[in-house]
Each structure stands twice: as C-alpha cells, then as structure tokens.
C-alpha cells in the first residue's frame, strides 16, 4: 500500500533549457498506487484549456537509486498523447530484449523547501520526432487531512477512469466518437464540488 497523494507541478525543465511552466497540473494517487495525471495549458497560453497530457495507470515503487533516493515507474492504461497527431508513443517494452526503450521511470529528491525534484528520461513532444530526453520536474504535494478518503473507478473497457483523493477529483476517458476528454473538480469550503478545469 502507498500513501494517498495530491500534487501540483511547479516547473518542468528539458536540460539545458531553463525551467518553465505553461500547464496547470494535478496528479492524484490512491493507496493502491493508481494515479490520474491531468495537465492542461494555463490561461493566456495559445492553447489555454487544452490538454497537454493526461494519463491514468499504475505507479510501482522501484529499488532506490545508488544514493538512496526513491524511484518509481509509471505504466499508463490510458494516454492522451497516444491519440494526438504527430506524437509517436514508445513501443511496448520487451523485457527479454536489450534494445527496449527506456521505461517511464523517475527518481525523486526532496528539496530544502519540501518540494520534490523528479528526474528521468521521456519523449519530448515539443521536439519533432519526440526524441527521448532527460527532464527535471519540480512537484509540490498538497496537504491532506489525517483521514484521507480515496475512490478510484474504472469502466470495464478501460476507456474511462475517475479518481478522488480527499477534496480533489480527476476524470478522463475516450468518448463514443473516439475523442479524449478530461476534467478535474475541487471540493470547496461549502462542501460542494466545483469544476476547476476540463479539456480535450
């Protein structure tokens, strides 16, 4: 079992470029390690409100790095970029082959201010051909109550997922026309759920 978690992203960096953030990112994780990760472009961006990336799937803890930092892998069951024009997702990993592409794995280092630095390698969709490049993401974990209620739902065909951790919800899926959608809701002080963002 894992601790429930709700995180927002502070910045992303593809070295040697400087760190930046043009997305509103919310990630929720339940006790089983199932996660929902929604990234939509911020207001003022030419693609504001659109999905940059949305995934839902399983997080698995890996052996710590050589210097003792936590590591984890992420296996999506649904991925918005696999449906986006011009994006070439990684082929399935063949564990018996030495030529398998790198998995979606990250190493996590807690920074002095409490934020968490994630490092690893992923396809960079902002570069033609989506080459594998090293990345650095800074995450900020949101405070949760002592007793955290979690709920993860999946449609039988694995085309729709919905999750709730404490006062945050993320949902995503593929509609009957084959279009990817995603949304997020937050519980306000009046005990009502309000939509904070959605995209396609």
mmCIF file with all atom_site columns, C-alpha atoms in Angstrom:
data_model
loop_
_atom_site.group_PDB
_atom_site.id
_atom_site.type_symbol
_atom_site.label_atom_id
_atom_site.label_alt_id
_atom_site.label_comp_id
_atom_site.label_asym_id
_atom_site.label_entity_id
_atom_site.label_seq_id
_atom_site.pdbx_PDB_ins_code
_atom_site.Cartn_x
_atom_site.Cartn_y
_atom_site.Cartn_z
_atom_site.occupancy
_atom_site.B_iso_or_equiv
_atom_site.pdbx_formal_charge
_atom_site.auth_seq_id
_atom_site.auth_comp_id
_atom_site.auth_asym_id
_atom_site.auth_atom_id
_atom_site.pdbx_PDB_model_num
ATOM 1   C CA . UNK A 1 1   ? 0.000   0.000   0.000   1.00 0.00 ? 1   UNK A CA 1
ATOM 2   C CA . UNK A 1 2   ? 1.102   3.557   -0.711  1.00 0.00 ? 2   UNK A CA 1
ATOM 3   C CA . UNK A 1 3   ? 0.212   6.833   0.931   1.00 0.00 ? 3   UNK A CA 1
ATOM 4   C CA . UNK A 1 4   ? -2.519  8.805   -0.860  1.00 0.00 ? 4   UNK A CA 1
ATOM 5   C CA . UNK A 1 5   ? -1.086  11.861  -2.569  1.00 0.00 ? 5   UNK A CA 1
ATOM 6   C CA . UNK A 1 6   ? -2.192  15.026  -4.363  1.00 0.00 ? 6   UNK A CA 1
ATOM 7   C CA . UNK A 1 7   ? 0.472   17.027  -6.194  1.00 0.00 ? 7   UNK A CA 1
ATOM 8   C CA . UNK A 1 8   ? 0.818   20.028  -8.461  1.00 0.00 ? 8   UNK A CA 1
ATOM 9   C CA . UNK A 1 9   ? 3.778   20.741  -10.713 1.00 0.00 ? 9   UNK A CA 1
ATOM 10  C CA . UNK A 1 10  ? 5.886   23.825  -10.097 1.00 0.00 ? 10  UNK A CA 1
ATOM 11  C CA . UNK A 1 11  ? 8.062   23.589  -13.209 1.00 0.00 ? 11  UNK A CA 1
ATOM 12  C CA . UNK A 1 12  ? 9.492   21.347  -15.912 1.00 0.00 ? 12  UNK A CA 1
ATOM 13  C CA . UNK A 1 13  ? 12.939  21.551  -17.491 1.00 0.00 ? 13  UNK A CA 1
ATOM 14  C CA . UNK A 1 14  ? 14.449  19.823  -20.501 1.00 0.00 ? 14  UNK A CA 1
ATOM 15  C CA . UNK A 1 15  ? 18.193  20.493  -19.965 1.00 0.00 ? 15  UNK A CA 1
ATOM 16  C CA . UNK A 1 16  ? 19.959  22.625  -20.999 1.00 0.00 ? 16  UNK A CA 1
ATOM 17  C CA . UNK A 1 17  ? 16.819  24.779  -21.367 1.00 0.00 ? 17  UNK A CA 1
ATOM 18  C CA . UNK A 1 18  ? 15.652  26.756  -18.317 1.00 0.00 ? 18  UNK A CA 1
ATOM 19  C CA . UNK A 1 19  ? 12.771  25.599  -16.137 1.00 0.00 ? 19  UNK A CA 1
ATOM 20  C CA . UNK A 1 20  ? 9.295   26.839  -17.080 1.00 0.00 ? 20  UNK A CA 1
ATOM 21  C CA . UNK A 1 21  ? 5.623   26.056  -16.535 1.00 0.00 ? 21  UNK A CA 1
ATOM 22  C CA . UNK A 1 22  ? 2.856   26.595  -19.068 1.00 0.00 ? 22  UNK A CA 1
ATOM 23  C CA . UNK A 1 23  ? 0.466   23.982  -17.684 1.00 0.00 ? 23  UNK A CA 1
ATOM 24  C CA . UNK A 1 24  ? -1.879  23.601  -14.758 1.00 0.00 ? 24  UNK A CA 1
ATOM 25  C CA . UNK A 1 25  ? -1.033  20.122  -13.469 1.00 0.00 ? 25  UNK A CA 1
ATOM 26  C CA . UNK A 1 26  ? -2.877  17.997  -10.923 1.00 0.00 ? 26  UNK A CA 1
ATOM 27  C CA . UNK A 1 27  ? -1.927  14.438  -10.004 1.00 0.00 ? 27  UNK A CA 1
ATOM 28  C CA . UNK A 1 28  ? -3.847  12.283  -7.558  1.00 0.00 ? 28  UNK A CA 1
ATOM 29  C CA . UNK A 1 29  ? -2.688  8.892   -6.287  1.00 0.00 ? 29  UNK A CA 1
ATOM 30  C CA . UNK A 1 30  ? -4.659  6.327   -4.299  1.00 0.00 ? 30  UNK A CA 1
ATOM 31  C CA . UNK A 1 31  ? -3.424  3.745   -1.802  1.00 0.00 ? 31  UNK A CA 1
ATOM 32  C CA . UNK A 1 32  ? -3.066  1.067   -4.471  1.00 0.00 ? 32  UNK A CA 1
ATOM 33  C CA . UNK A 1 33  ? -0.672  3.233   -6.458  1.00 0.00 ? 33  UNK A CA 1
ATOM 34  C CA . UNK A 1 34  ? -3.243  4.007   -9.148  1.00 0.00 ? 34  UNK A CA 1
ATOM 35  C CA . UNK A 1 35  ? -2.774  7.566   -10.393 1.00 0.00 ? 35  UNK A CA 1
ATOM 36  C CA . UNK A 1 36  ? -4.566  10.102  -12.576 1.00 0.00 ? 36  UNK A CA 1
ATOM 37  C CA . UNK A 1 37  ? -2.397  12.873  -14.031 1.00 0.00 ? 37  UNK A CA 1
ATOM 38  C CA . UNK A 1 38  ? -4.025  15.820  -15.844 1.00 0.00 ? 38  UNK A CA 1
ATOM 39  C CA . UNK A 1 39  ? -2.027  18.635  -17.451 1.00 0.00 ? 39  UNK A CA 1
ATOM 40  C CA . UNK A 1 40  ? -3.889  21.461  -19.216 1.00 0.00 ? 40  UNK A CA 1
ATOM 41  C CA . UNK A 1 41  ? -2.438  24.648  -20.678 1.00 0.00 ? 41  UNK A CA 1
ATOM 42  C CA . UNK A 1 42  ? -2.767  27.717  -18.456 1.00 0.00 ? 42  UNK A CA 1
ATOM 43  C CA . UNK A 1 43  ? -4.849  30.815  -19.196 1.00 0.00 ? 43  UNK A CA 1
ATOM 44  C CA . UNK A 1 44  ? -3.037  33.110  -21.603 1.00 0.00 ? 44  UNK A CA 1
ATOM 45  C CA . UNK A 1 45  ? -1.387  30.243  -23.474 1.00 0.00 ? 45  UNK A CA 1
ATOM 46  C CA . UNK A 1 46  ? -2.341  29.995  -27.151 1.00 0.00 ? 46  UNK A CA 1
ATOM 47  C CA . UNK A 1 47  ? -3.788  26.561  -26.338 1.00 0.00 ? 47  UNK A CA 1
ATOM 48  C CA . UNK A 1 48  ? -5.308  27.528  -22.989 1.00 0.00 ? 48  UNK A CA 1
ATOM 49  C CA . UNK A 1 49  ? -7.671  24.942  -21.561 1.00 0.00 ? 49  UNK A CA 1
ATOM 50  C CA . UNK A 1 50  ? -6.499  22.213  -23.942 1.00 0.00 ? 50  UNK A CA 1
ATOM 51  C CA . UNK A 1 51  ? -4.944  19.008  -22.669 1.00 0.00 ? 51  UNK A CA 1
ATOM 52  C CA . UNK A 1 52  ? -1.175  18.894  -22.873 1.00 0.00 ? 52  UNK A CA 1
ATOM 53  C CA . UNK A 1 53  ? -1.053  15.382  -21.412 1.00 0.00 ? 53  UNK A CA 1
ATOM 54  C CA . UNK A 1 54  ? -3.409  13.181  -19.434 1.00 0.00 ? 54  UNK A CA 1
ATOM 55  C CA . UNK A 1 55  ? -2.673  9.676   -18.187 1.00 0.00 ? 55  UNK A CA 1
ATOM 56  C CA . UNK A 1 56  ? -4.095  7.191   -15.726 1.00 0.00 ? 56  UNK A CA 1
ATOM 57  C CA . UNK A 1 57  ? -2.452  3.981   -14.622 1.00 0.00 ? 57  UNK A CA 1
ATOM 58  C CA . UNK A 1 58  ? -0.245  2.244   -12.105 1.00 0.00 ? 58  UNK A CA 1
ATOM 59  C CA . UNK A 1 59  ? 2.702   3.534   -10.124 1.00 0.00 ? 59  UNK A CA 1
ATOM 60  C CA . UNK A 1 60  ? 5.228   0.952   -8.933  1.00 0.00 ? 60  UNK A CA 1
ATOM 61  C CA . UNK A 1 61  ? 7.979   1.590   -6.396  1.00 0.00 ? 61  UNK A CA 1
ATOM 62  C CA . UNK A 1 62  ? 11.433  0.531   -7.576  1.00 0.00 ? 62  UNK A CA 1
ATOM 63  C CA . UNK A 1 63  ? 14.735  -0.120  -5.854  1.00 0.00 ? 63  UNK A CA 1
ATOM 64  C CA . UNK A 1 64  ? 16.221  3.127   -4.553  1.00 0.00 ? 64  UNK A CA 1
ATOM 65  C CA . UNK A 1 65  ? 18.950  4.869   -6.545  1.00 0.00 ? 65  UNK A CA 1
ATOM 66  C CA . UNK A 1 66  ? 22.627  4.405   -5.704  1.00 0.00 ? 66  UNK A CA 1
ATOM 67  C CA . UNK A 1 67  ? 22.486  7.445   -3.415  1.00 0.00 ? 67  UNK A CA 1
ATOM 68  C CA . UNK A 1 68  ? 19.331  6.230   -1.673  1.00 0.00 ? 68  UNK A CA 1
ATOM 69  C CA . UNK A 1 69  ? 16.710  8.349   -3.452  1.00 0.00 ? 69  UNK A CA 1
ATOM 70  C CA . UNK A 1 70  ? 13.234  6.834   -4.054  1.00 0.00 ? 70  UNK A CA 1
ATOM 71  C CA . UNK A 1 71  ? 12.447  5.637   -7.579  1.00 0.00 ? 71  UNK A CA 1
ATOM 72  C CA . UNK A 1 72  ? 9.185   4.673   -9.270  1.00 0.00 ? 72  UNK A CA 1
ATOM 73  C CA . UNK A 1 73  ? 7.835   3.561   -12.639 1.00 0.00 ? 73  UNK A CA 1
ATOM 74  C CA . UNK A 1 74  ? 4.545   4.622   -14.225 1.00 0.00 ? 74  UNK A CA 1
ATOM 75  C CA . UNK A 1 75  ? 2.504   2.369   -16.515 1.00 0.00 ? 75  UNK A CA 1
ATOM 76  C CA . UNK A 1 76  ? -0.468  4.163   -18.117 1.00 0.00 ? 76  UNK A CA 1
ATOM 77  C CA . UNK A 1 77  ? -3.654  2.358   -19.052 1.00 0.00 ? 77  UNK A CA 1
ATOM 78  C CA . UNK A 1 78  ? -4.854  5.414   -20.961 1.00 0.00 ? 78  UNK A CA 1
ATOM 79  C CA . UNK A 1 79  ? -2.729  8.161   -22.516 1.00 0.00 ? 79  UNK A CA 1
ATOM 80  C CA . UNK A 1 80  ? -3.989  11.254  -24.341 1.00 0.00 ? 80  UNK A CA 1
ATOM 81  C CA . UNK A 1 81  ? -0.792  11.592  -26.352 1.00 0.00 ? 81  UNK A CA 1
ATOM 82  C CA . UNK A 1 82  ? -1.250  8.223   -27.978 1.00 0.00 ? 82  UNK A CA 1
ATOM 83  C CA . UNK A 1 83  ? -4.201  9.791   -29.774 1.00 0.00 ? 83  UNK A CA 1
ATOM 84  C CA . UNK A 1 84  ? -2.572  13.109  -30.632 1.00 0.00 ? 84  UNK A CA 1
ATOM 85  C CA . UNK A 1 85  ? -1.416  13.824  -34.224 1.00 0.00 ? 85  UNK A CA 1
ATOM 86  C CA . UNK A 1 86  ? 2.343   13.886  -34.619 1.00 0.00 ? 86  UNK A CA 1
ATOM 87  C CA . UNK A 1 87  ? 3.080   12.068  -31.369 1.00 0.00 ? 87  UNK A CA 1
ATOM 88  C CA . UNK A 1 88  ? 4.775   8.685   -31.516 1.00 0.00 ? 88  UNK A CA 1
ATOM 89  C CA . UNK A 1 89  ? 4.379   6.782   -28.241 1.00 0.00 ? 89  UNK A CA 1
ATOM 90  C CA . UNK A 1 90  ? 7.047   4.393   -27.046 1.00 0.00 ? 90  UNK A CA 1
ATOM 91  C CA . UNK A 1 91  ? 6.600   0.838   -28.337 1.00 0.00 ? 91  UNK A CA 1
ATOM 92  C CA . UNK A 1 92  ? 5.764   -1.881  -25.853 1.00 0.00 ? 92  UNK A CA 1
ATOM 93  C CA . UNK A 1 93  ? 8.751   -2.858  -23.741 1.00 0.00 ? 93  UNK A CA 1
ATOM 94  C CA . UNK A 1 94  ? 10.175  -6.292  -24.460 1.00 0.00 ? 94  UNK A CA 1
ATOM 95  C CA . UNK A 1 95  ? 11.766  -7.357  -21.190 1.00 0.00 ? 95  UNK A CA 1
ATOM 96  C CA . UNK A 1 96  ? 13.826  -10.025 -22.972 1.00 0.00 ? 96  UNK A CA 1
ATOM 97  C CA . UNK A 1 97  ? 15.452  -7.534  -25.337 1.00 0.00 ? 97  UNK A CA 1
ATOM 98  C CA . UNK A 1 98  ? 18.497  -5.375  -24.658 1.00 0.00 ? 98  UNK A CA 1
ATOM 99  C CA . UNK A 1 99  ? 17.122  -2.826  -27.134 1.00 0.00 ? 99  UNK A CA 1
ATOM 100 C CA . UNK A 1 100 ? 13.953  -1.993  -25.197 1.00 0.00 ? 100 UNK A CA 1
ATOM 101 C CA . UNK A 1 101 ? 13.209  1.728   -24.944 1.00 0.00 ? 101 UNK A CA 1
ATOM 102 C CA . UNK A 1 102 ? 13.560  3.329   -21.509 1.00 0.00 ? 102 UNK A CA 1
ATOM 103 C CA . UNK A 1 103 ? 10.500  2.928   -19.316 1.00 0.00 ? 103 UNK A CA 1
ATOM 104 C CA . UNK A 1 104 ? 8.689   5.874   -17.723 1.00 0.00 ? 104 UNK A CA 1
ATOM 105 C CA . UNK A 1 105 ? 10.742  5.897   -14.539 1.00 0.00 ? 105 UNK A CA 1
ATOM 106 C CA . UNK A 1 106 ? 11.611  8.742   -12.210 1.00 0.00 ? 106 UNK A CA 1
ATOM 107 C CA . UNK A 1 107 ? 13.977  9.400   -9.318  1.00 0.00 ? 107 UNK A CA 1
ATOM 108 C CA . UNK A 1 108 ? 12.663  11.649  -6.552  1.00 0.00 ? 108 UNK A CA 1
ATOM 109 C CA . UNK A 1 109 ? 14.718  14.010  -4.392  1.00 0.00 ? 109 UNK A CA 1
ATOM 110 C CA . UNK A 1 110 ? 13.190  16.140  -1.637  1.00 0.00 ? 110 UNK A CA 1
ATOM 111 C CA . UNK A 1 111 ? 14.360  19.754  -1.880  1.00 0.00 ? 111 UNK A CA 1
ATOM 112 C CA . UNK A 1 112 ? 15.109  22.004  1.134   1.00 0.00 ? 112 UNK A CA 1
ATOM 113 C CA . UNK A 1 113 ? 11.740  23.783  0.786   1.00 0.00 ? 113 UNK A CA 1
ATOM 114 C CA . UNK A 1 114 ? 9.806   20.492  0.822   1.00 0.00 ? 114 UNK A CA 1
ATOM 115 C CA . UNK A 1 115 ? 9.148   20.329  -2.918  1.00 0.00 ? 115 UNK A CA 1
ATOM 116 C CA . UNK A 1 116 ? 10.195  17.175  -4.756  1.00 0.00 ? 116 UNK A CA 1
ATOM 117 C CA . UNK A 1 117 ? 12.518  17.058  -7.783  1.00 0.00 ? 117 UNK A CA 1
ATOM 118 C CA . UNK A 1 118 ? 11.769  14.263  -10.248 1.00 0.00 ? 118 UNK A CA 1
ATOM 119 C CA . UNK A 1 119 ? 14.412  13.336  -12.824 1.00 0.00 ? 119 UNK A CA 1
ATOM 120 C CA . UNK A 1 120 ? 14.331  10.824  -15.647 1.00 0.00 ? 120 UNK A CA 1
ATOM 121 C CA . UNK A 1 121 ? 14.036  10.457  -19.424 1.00 0.00 ? 121 UNK A CA 1
ATOM 122 C CA . UNK A 1 122 ? 10.933  10.701  -21.602 1.00 0.00 ? 122 UNK A CA 1
ATOM 123 C CA . UNK A 1 123 ? 9.901   11.566  -25.170 1.00 0.00 ? 123 UNK A CA 1
ATOM 124 C CA . UNK A 1 124 ? 9.849   15.350  -25.572 1.00 0.00 ? 124 UNK A CA 1
ATOM 125 C CA . UNK A 1 125 ? 6.659   16.135  -27.555 1.00 0.00 ? 125 UNK A CA 1
ATOM 126 C CA . UNK A 1 126 ? 7.787   19.719  -28.173 1.00 0.00 ? 126 UNK A CA 1
ATOM 127 C CA . UNK A 1 127 ? 10.610  18.485  -30.422 1.00 0.00 ? 127 UNK A CA 1
ATOM 128 C CA . UNK A 1 128 ? 9.880   16.972  -33.863 1.00 0.00 ? 128 UNK A CA 1
ATOM 129 C CA . UNK A 1 129 ? 10.000  13.191  -33.653 1.00 0.00 ? 129 UNK A CA 1
ATOM 130 C CA . UNK A 1 130 ? 9.505   13.236  -29.861 1.00 0.00 ? 130 UNK A CA 1
ATOM 131 C CA . UNK A 1 131 ? 13.093  12.181  -29.050 1.00 0.00 ? 131 UNK A CA 1
ATOM 132 C CA . UNK A 1 132 ? 13.943  10.700  -25.652 1.00 0.00 ? 132 UNK A CA 1
ATOM 133 C CA . UNK A 1 133 ? 15.438  13.455  -23.498 1.00 0.00 ? 133 UNK A CA 1
ATOM 134 C CA . UNK A 1 134 ? 16.311  13.959  -19.858 1.00 0.00 ? 134 UNK A CA 1
ATOM 135 C CA . UNK A 1 135 ? 13.799  16.010  -17.873 1.00 0.00 ? 135 UNK A CA 1
ATOM 136 C CA . UNK A 1 136 ? 13.511  17.643  -14.460 1.00 0.00 ? 136 UNK A CA 1
ATOM 137 C CA . UNK A 1 137 ? 10.130  18.276  -12.851 1.00 0.00 ? 137 UNK A CA 1
ATOM 138 C CA . UNK A 1 138 ? 9.534   20.009  -9.522  1.00 0.00 ? 138 UNK A CA 1
ATOM 139 C CA . UNK A 1 139 ? 6.434   18.853  -7.645  1.00 0.00 ? 139 UNK A CA 1
ATOM 140 C CA . UNK A 1 140 ? 4.580   20.323  -4.668  1.00 0.00 ? 140 UNK A CA 1
ATOM 141 C CA . UNK A 1 141 ? 2.497   17.980  -2.548  1.00 0.00 ? 141 UNK A CA 1
ATOM 142 C CA . UNK A 1 142 ? -0.743  19.456  -1.258  1.00 0.00 ? 142 UNK A CA 1
ATOM 143 C CA . UNK A 1 143 ? -1.668  19.000  2.412   1.00 0.00 ? 143 UNK A CA 1
ATOM 144 C CA . UNK A 1 144 ? -4.172  16.241  3.152   1.00 0.00 ? 144 UNK A CA 1
ATOM 145 C CA . UNK A 1 145 ? -6.331  15.595  6.226   1.00 0.00 ? 145 UNK A CA 1
ATOM 146 C CA . UNK A 1 146 ? -5.282  12.929  8.725   1.00 0.00 ? 146 UNK A CA 1
ATOM 147 C CA . UNK A 1 147 ? -8.033  10.643  7.466   1.00 0.00 ? 147 UNK A CA 1
ATOM 148 C CA . UNK A 1 148 ? -7.988  10.551  3.664   1.00 0.00 ? 148 UNK A CA 1
ATOM 149 C CA . UNK A 1 149 ? -10.882 9.141   1.671   1.00 0.00 ? 149 UNK A CA 1
ATOM 150 C CA . UNK A 1 150 ? -9.930  7.681   -1.719  1.00 0.00 ? 150 UNK A CA 1
ATOM 151 C CA . UNK A 1 151 ? -12.038 6.353   -4.566  1.00 0.00 ? 151 UNK A CA 1
ATOM 152 C CA . UNK A 1 152 ? -10.828 5.043   -7.924  1.00 0.00 ? 152 UNK A CA 1
ATOM 153 C CA . UNK A 1 153 ? -13.323 3.959   -10.596 1.00 0.00 ? 153 UNK A CA 1
ATOM 154 C CA . UNK A 1 154 ? -12.658 2.363   -13.985 1.00 0.00 ? 154 UNK A CA 1
ATOM 155 C CA . UNK A 1 155 ? -15.086 1.432   -16.735 1.00 0.00 ? 155 UNK A CA 1
ATOM 156 C CA . UNK A 1 156 ? -14.889 -2.209  -17.761 1.00 0.00 ? 156 UNK A CA 1
ATOM 157 C CA . UNK A 1 157 ? -13.427 -1.376  -21.171 1.00 0.00 ? 157 UNK A CA 1
ATOM 158 C CA . UNK A 1 158 ? -10.660 0.770   -19.584 1.00 0.00 ? 158 UNK A CA 1
ATOM 159 C CA . UNK A 1 159 ? -11.756 3.795   -21.607 1.00 0.00 ? 159 UNK A CA 1
ATOM 160 C CA . UNK A 1 160 ? -12.922 5.914   -18.657 1.00 0.00 ? 160 UNK A CA 1
ATOM 161 C CA . UNK A 1 161 ? -11.240 6.486   -15.278 1.00 0.00 ? 161 UNK A CA 1
ATOM 162 C CA . UNK A 1 162 ? -12.294 8.634   -12.343 1.00 0.00 ? 162 UNK A CA 1
ATOM 163 C CA . UNK A 1 163 ? -10.469 9.183   -9.070  1.00 0.00 ? 163 UNK A CA 1
ATOM 164 C CA . UNK A 1 164 ? -10.984 11.103  -5.837  1.00 0.00 ? 164 UNK A CA 1
ATOM 165 C CA . UNK A 1 165 ? -8.419  11.758  -3.121  1.00 0.00 ? 165 UNK A CA 1
ATOM 166 C CA . UNK A 1 166 ? -9.701  13.904  -0.248  1.00 0.00 ? 166 UNK A CA 1
ATOM 167 C CA . UNK A 1 167 ? -11.075 17.095  -1.861  1.00 0.00 ? 167 UNK A CA 1
ATOM 168 C CA . UNK A 1 168 ? -9.707  16.583  -5.375  1.00 0.00 ? 168 UNK A CA 1
ATOM 169 C CA . UNK A 1 169 ? -11.092 14.629  -8.319  1.00 0.00 ? 169 UNK A CA 1
ATOM 170 C CA . UNK A 1 170 ? -9.675  13.859  -11.766 1.00 0.00 ? 170 UNK A CA 1
ATOM 171 C CA . UNK A 1 171 ? -11.534 12.073  -14.546 1.00 0.00 ? 171 UNK A CA 1
ATOM 172 C CA . UNK A 1 172 ? -10.562 11.194  -18.112 1.00 0.00 ? 172 UNK A CA 1
ATOM 173 C CA . UNK A 1 173 ? -11.522 8.927   -20.947 1.00 0.00 ? 173 UNK A CA 1
ATOM 174 C CA . UNK A 1 174 ? -12.394 8.447   -24.601 1.00 0.00 ? 174 UNK A CA 1
ATOM 175 C CA . UNK A 1 175 ? -15.937 9.274   -25.749 1.00 0.00 ? 175 UNK A CA 1
ATOM 176 C CA . UNK A 1 176 ? -18.083 7.406   -28.268 1.00 0.00 ? 176 UNK A CA 1
ATOM 177 C CA . UNK A 1 177 ? -16.605 9.485   -31.120 1.00 0.00 ? 177 UNK A CA 1
ATOM 178 C CA . UNK A 1 178 ? -13.078 8.481   -30.122 1.00 0.00 ? 178 UNK A CA 1
ATOM 179 C CA . UNK A 1 179 ? -12.190 11.894  -28.673 1.00 0.00 ? 179 UNK A CA 1
ATOM 180 C CA . UNK A 1 180 ? -10.154 12.138  -25.491 1.00 0.00 ? 180 UNK A CA 1
ATOM 181 C CA . UNK A 1 181 ? -11.604 14.230  -22.650 1.00 0.00 ? 181 UNK A CA 1
ATOM 182 C CA . UNK A 1 182 ? -10.542 15.070  -19.106 1.00 0.00 ? 182 UNK A CA 1
ATOM 183 C CA . UNK A 1 183 ? -11.797 17.120  -16.183 1.00 0.00 ? 183 UNK A CA 1
ATOM 184 C CA . UNK A 1 184 ? -10.964 17.964  -12.583 1.00 0.00 ? 184 UNK A CA 1
ATOM 185 C CA . UNK A 1 185 ? -13.081 19.041  -9.634  1.00 0.00 ? 185 UNK A CA 1
ATOM 186 C CA . UNK A 1 186 ? -12.266 20.503  -6.222  1.00 0.00 ? 186 UNK A CA 1
ATOM 187 C CA . UNK A 1 187 ? -14.345 20.438  -3.046  1.00 0.00 ? 187 UNK A CA 1
ATOM 188 C CA . UNK A 1 188 ? -14.952 23.990  -1.838  1.00 0.00 ? 188 UNK A CA 1
ATOM 189 C CA . UNK A 1 189 ? -15.481 25.290  1.676   1.00 0.00 ? 189 UNK A CA 1
ATOM 190 C CA . UNK A 1 190 ? -19.252 24.892  1.341   1.00 0.00 ? 190 UNK A CA 1
ATOM 191 C CA . UNK A 1 191 ? -18.929 21.176  0.713   1.00 0.00 ? 191 UNK A CA 1
ATOM 192 C CA . UNK A 1 192 ? -19.789 21.479  -2.969  1.00 0.00 ? 192 UNK A CA 1
ATOM 193 C CA . UNK A 1 193 ? -17.796 20.104  -5.883  1.00 0.00 ? 193 UNK A CA 1
ATOM 194 C CA . UNK A 1 194 ? -16.810 22.662  -8.500  1.00 0.00 ? 194 UNK A CA 1
ATOM 195 C CA . UNK A 1 195 ? -15.236 22.066  -11.899 1.00 0.00 ? 195 UNK A CA 1
ATOM 196 C CA . UNK A 1 196 ? -11.796 23.700  -11.977 1.00 0.00 ? 196 UNK A CA 1
ATOM 197 C CA . UNK A 1 197 ? -10.813 22.744  -15.472 1.00 0.00 ? 197 UNK A CA 1
ATOM 198 C CA . UNK A 1 198 ? -11.541 20.439  -18.360 1.00 0.00 ? 198 UNK A CA 1
ATOM 199 C CA . UNK A 1 199 ? -10.052 19.894  -21.758 1.00 0.00 ? 199 UNK A CA 1
ATOM 200 C CA . UNK A 1 200 ? -9.901  17.929  -24.966 1.00 0.00 ? 200 UNK A CA 1
#
